[in-house]
Amino acid sequence: MADISLRKVAKSYGKTSVVEALDLDIHSGEFIVVLGPSGCGKSTLLRMIAGLEEISGGEIAIEDRVVDRLEPRERGCAMVFQNYALYPHMTVADNIGYSLKVAGVPKAERRARIEKVAATLALDTLLDRRPAQLSGGQRQRVAMGRAMIREPKVFLFDEPLSNLDAKLRVQMRIEIRKLHNRLAATSIFVTHDQVEAMTLADRIVVMNAGKVEQVGTPLDLWNRPASRFVAGFVGSPPMNLVEATIAADGAGVLADGTRIDLPEHRLARDAAVIVGVRAEDVRIGPAVNDPRLVLGVEFIERLGSASLVHGRLAGADFVVTAPPALAEGAPEGLALTLPVDRLHLFDAVDGRRIETDASSVEALPIAFETVAAPAL
Amino acid sequence: MIERTPILNTITHVVLFVGFLASITPFVVVAIAASHDLVAVNLVPMPMLPGGHFWENLHTAWTTADLGPKLVNSFIFAGGVAAGKVLISAITAFAIVFFRFPGRQAIFWAIFITLMLPLEVRIVPTYAVAADVFEPYRTILDVTGLNGLIESIAGVRLDLKFGLLNSYAGLILPLVATATGTFLYRQFFLTIPDELVEAAKMDGAGPIRFFVDVLLPLSRNNVAALATIMFLWAWNQYLWPLLVTTEPSHATAVTELKQLIPNVGGIPEWNIAMAGTLIVMTPTLVVVVAMQRWFVRGLISTEK
């Protein structure tokens, strides 16, 4: 359990800047997910915290102790690698216990701790096997065990689930979150998968091109994306983004001249904006006052629970979530309504969010009764 | 892949068989010659069926050339060279692959260039150094005048002498450094994923720990391959042992074979010479047979 604070942390290779003056405070026991596309510097950030990568500027402190010049082993971090990085010639038990062996922990104690960790991860029957004899999920658990046995203050995960198949990934995701709830160590998890980020994180750090775009809870990111990049990165399918200019009366005019109503804003006439709306917020059917908003349907993805209608709206790609029944007869055009209170506005130049009166709208709270959980 | 190429199969088998015959025939001839008596072995042509004097010839060869102690010498020599080469190659390759230091590339190429300087080319300077290990240093001291300085200050003249002639160290040390071995290890170490190195760092293992606990166990096939090749190479060395050992006490089996080879005008005891040859090559055959499985694996890249 440890606070981590990053102050103006930067990394550059020669003239290429990978991470730029990054500030971040991570609270003790928090599960932070660093989310971003490949090459955004998120792995570099993690490796700088681990001490595998030197920092080019700034300061990293773990538990108020500046660790910039400390070796990885002195920082109290444990790391789970993308390809697990298990020692191929050692048994599962030796892999898990190697850090204790290096630290000179006596054999009997080592054995006891290995068995305890193995039991937590359901590896107890596999202790004598070699990594080559394990399945992907089992290797993943060994890598976790190797990190856990040191009882670290900080867990670092470098895309640990990306080599697993879809089903196992979901399962391991749940396991990791359960483990975090139980151990309550500070965790930093790097991924490019926004579903992983949304499901695991207490807070998500969205990175793009070496900079932090937004730090917030998963629902913050969902409800109030701070930039066009976050809006387009978080969510599946990603938020629809359509260019528009502001008319004299404050309405938006799309590229093809269609007018749409926008939430209350303070933008000048002719200002260029980007209107964002999530696929599931779009209503199918013409609006009372504006029947001209028509989606040119290109193809339909049938997911079973819903259908995603892909098409073009005023020259931009656009996706709408439709009821599964729509899958049967595919129309060529689909009249749409964009609900005013569900629209997000972004500056067309720098991509930052423009606050509107709709910005305060959160997901509607649903009243539910609290019921005691049945005994398991 | 399924292939149906009966004609090609036949041809490849014929080629293989011809190659096999070509390589086995000299051994067969040696073995047959070693089983004849003096008269039979000198008949022209030599009878191609084994004679009945095999054990007797072996015994004569063994006692004449005093092969017992010589074989022991050979084992120490070849074993020492093989072990030294494995160790030095692994350590040099470790330094070159896993550490970033100035001149790293230059050092690698310097090692690599020594491939062009086999023992035969540098035999004279190597011998000079082996005969008097401190000679280069003494020359430096003399030329720079440092020796006179030391003499005037300390009142004694530095006269370091340490020769390696007629010693195991003299046999082994000049042969242990090898670019081939360093190169073999370098190629293997380059296949070790960076993540494994980093995992060891996170586990708190320093460089030496990593080398001993992770790299050496992973490279055991390489060790086997290199050790086998170098053992055979050293066992068959002739020129260097001949130069550096002047006393029979440190001579190796291969150099002592010449004791058995008949002089011009002497008794043509080729049967005894062949019997001695058989004895001397038996250990190498045993090593090859015993190590073959590991050694092939070590040369054909990594195991999965």
XYZ file of N, CA and C in Angstrom, chain A residues 47 50 52 72-73 77-79 81-90 95 98-99 101-102 146 150 156 158, chain B residues 193-207 209-218 220 304:
162
model
N 7.217 1.348 -16.923
C 8.590 0.871 -16.761
C 9.446 1.902 -16.027
N 8.644 1.291 -12.471
C 9.297 0.058 -12.030
C 10.794 0.227 -11.861
N 12.803 0.147 -14.615
C 13.449 -0.545 -15.731
C 13.898 0.453 -16.791
N 15.422 -1.343 -9.490
C 14.059 -1.886 -9.443
C 13.768 -2.631 -8.136
N 14.749 -3.430 -7.662
C 14.464 -4.268 -6.499
C 14.271 -3.457 -5.229
N 8.264 -2.617 -5.921
C 7.237 -2.879 -6.929
C 7.370 -4.311 -7.430
N 6.252 -4.896 -7.837
C 6.308 -6.183 -8.529
C 5.589 -6.003 -9.844
N 6.051 -6.730 -10.845
C 5.518 -6.478 -12.181
C 5.057 -7.781 -12.828
N 4.417 -9.214 -16.536
C 4.777 -8.826 -17.897
C 3.778 -9.358 -18.911
N 3.777 -8.700 -20.048
C 2.851 -9.081 -21.115
C 3.035 -10.532 -21.550
N 4.293 -10.927 -21.735
C 4.548 -12.315 -22.151
C 4.926 -13.188 -20.967
N 4.552 -12.746 -19.788
C 4.745 -13.463 -18.519
C 6.198 -13.543 -18.083
N 7.139 -13.715 -19.046
C 8.563 -13.754 -18.717
C 8.864 -14.740 -17.601
N 8.295 -15.942 -17.690
C 8.628 -16.979 -16.700
C 9.982 -17.569 -17.065
N 10.708 -18.025 -16.046
C 12.000 -18.668 -16.318
C 11.716 -20.074 -16.856
N 12.060 -20.338 -18.113
C 11.619 -21.593 -18.741
C 12.207 -22.839 -18.099
N 13.376 -22.720 -17.442
C 14.026 -23.910 -16.915
C 13.655 -24.173 -15.462
N 12.814 -23.330 -14.880
C 12.461 -23.537 -13.476
C 11.031 -24.058 -13.376
N 9.804 -20.646 -9.995
C 9.486 -19.367 -10.611
C 8.864 -18.424 -9.598
N 11.448 -17.418 -6.794
C 12.811 -16.985 -7.126
C 13.229 -15.709 -6.400
N 12.301 -14.762 -6.291
C 12.686 -13.503 -5.636
C 13.031 -13.749 -4.170
N 14.314 -16.537 -3.044
C 15.612 -17.218 -3.050
C 16.729 -16.185 -3.176
N 16.528 -15.221 -4.065
C 17.534 -14.168 -4.229
C 17.682 -13.379 -2.935
N 4.226 -14.851 -8.919
C 5.582 -14.370 -8.757
C 5.579 -12.932 -8.241
N 6.069 -11.489 -3.197
C 6.952 -10.502 -2.576
C 6.182 -9.536 -1.699
N 2.494 -3.724 -10.693
C 2.497 -3.127 -12.018
C 2.117 -4.206 -13.027
N 1.732 -4.951 -17.057
C 1.987 -4.448 -18.409
C 1.203 -5.287 -19.412
N 14.637 -13.240 -24.364
C 13.782 -12.057 -24.414
C 14.155 -11.035 -23.342
N 14.042 -9.755 -23.691
C 14.352 -8.683 -22.740
C 13.522 -8.814 -21.473
N 12.278 -9.276 -21.651
C 11.388 -9.371 -20.496
C 11.953 -10.293 -19.425
N 12.681 -11.313 -19.855
C 13.249 -12.254 -18.894
C 14.320 -11.553 -18.059
N 15.104 -10.722 -18.735
C 16.127 -9.949 -18.029
C 15.456 -9.016 -17.033
N 14.378 -8.384 -17.484
C 13.689 -7.423 -16.628
C 12.996 -8.119 -15.465
N 12.442 -9.287 -15.739
C 11.790 -10.040 -14.665
C 12.810 -10.372 -13.583
N 14.014 -10.736 -14.007
C 15.058 -11.051 -13.034
C 15.439 -9.818 -12.239
N 15.460 -8.657 -12.925
C 15.752 -7.419 -12.219
C 14.677 -7.136 -11.172
N 13.424 -7.324 -11.572
C 12.333 -7.067 -10.629
C 12.411 -8.033 -9.454
N 12.859 -9.254 -9.729
C 12.991 -10.244 -8.660
C 14.205 -9.958 -7.781
N 14.970 -8.957 -8.161
C 16.085 -8.558 -7.307
C 17.401 -9.239 -7.629
N 17.454 -9.953 -8.748
C 18.688 -10.659 -9.083
C 19.665 -9.705 -9.759
N 20.885 -9.665 -9.266
C 21.920 -8.868 -9.907
C 22.475 -9.604 -11.109
N 23.427 -8.994 -11.816
C 23.962 -9.596 -13.041
C 24.535 -10.993 -12.840
N 23.905 -13.198 -10.423
C 22.807 -14.114 -10.122
C 22.089 -14.515 -11.392
N 21.803 -13.508 -12.214
C 21.089 -13.752 -13.455
C 21.889 -14.703 -14.348
N 23.196 -14.457 -14.403
C 24.065 -15.289 -15.226
C 24.044 -16.739 -14.745
N 24.191 -16.914 -13.445
C 24.299 -18.266 -12.903
C 22.945 -18.968 -12.854
N 21.898 -18.240 -12.414
C 20.603 -18.889 -12.203
C 19.772 -19.023 -13.469
N 19.949 -18.096 -14.399
C 19.075 -18.108 -15.573
C 19.840 -18.435 -16.850
N 20.893 -17.675 -17.133
C 21.559 -17.847 -18.431
C 22.243 -19.202 -18.564
N 23.017 -19.588 -17.545
C 23.756 -20.847 -17.683
C 22.828 -22.052 -17.825
N 21.785 -22.177 -16.975
C 20.892 -23.324 -17.173
C 20.223 -23.312 -18.545
N 19.873 -22.115 -19.023
C 19.208 -22.051 -20.326
C 20.150 -22.414 -21.456
N 22.480 -24.714 -21.495
C 23.211 -25.965 -21.286
C 23.429 -26.735 -22.584
N 12.280 -25.742 -28.104
C 10.990 -25.045 -27.904
C 10.411 -25.438 -26.566
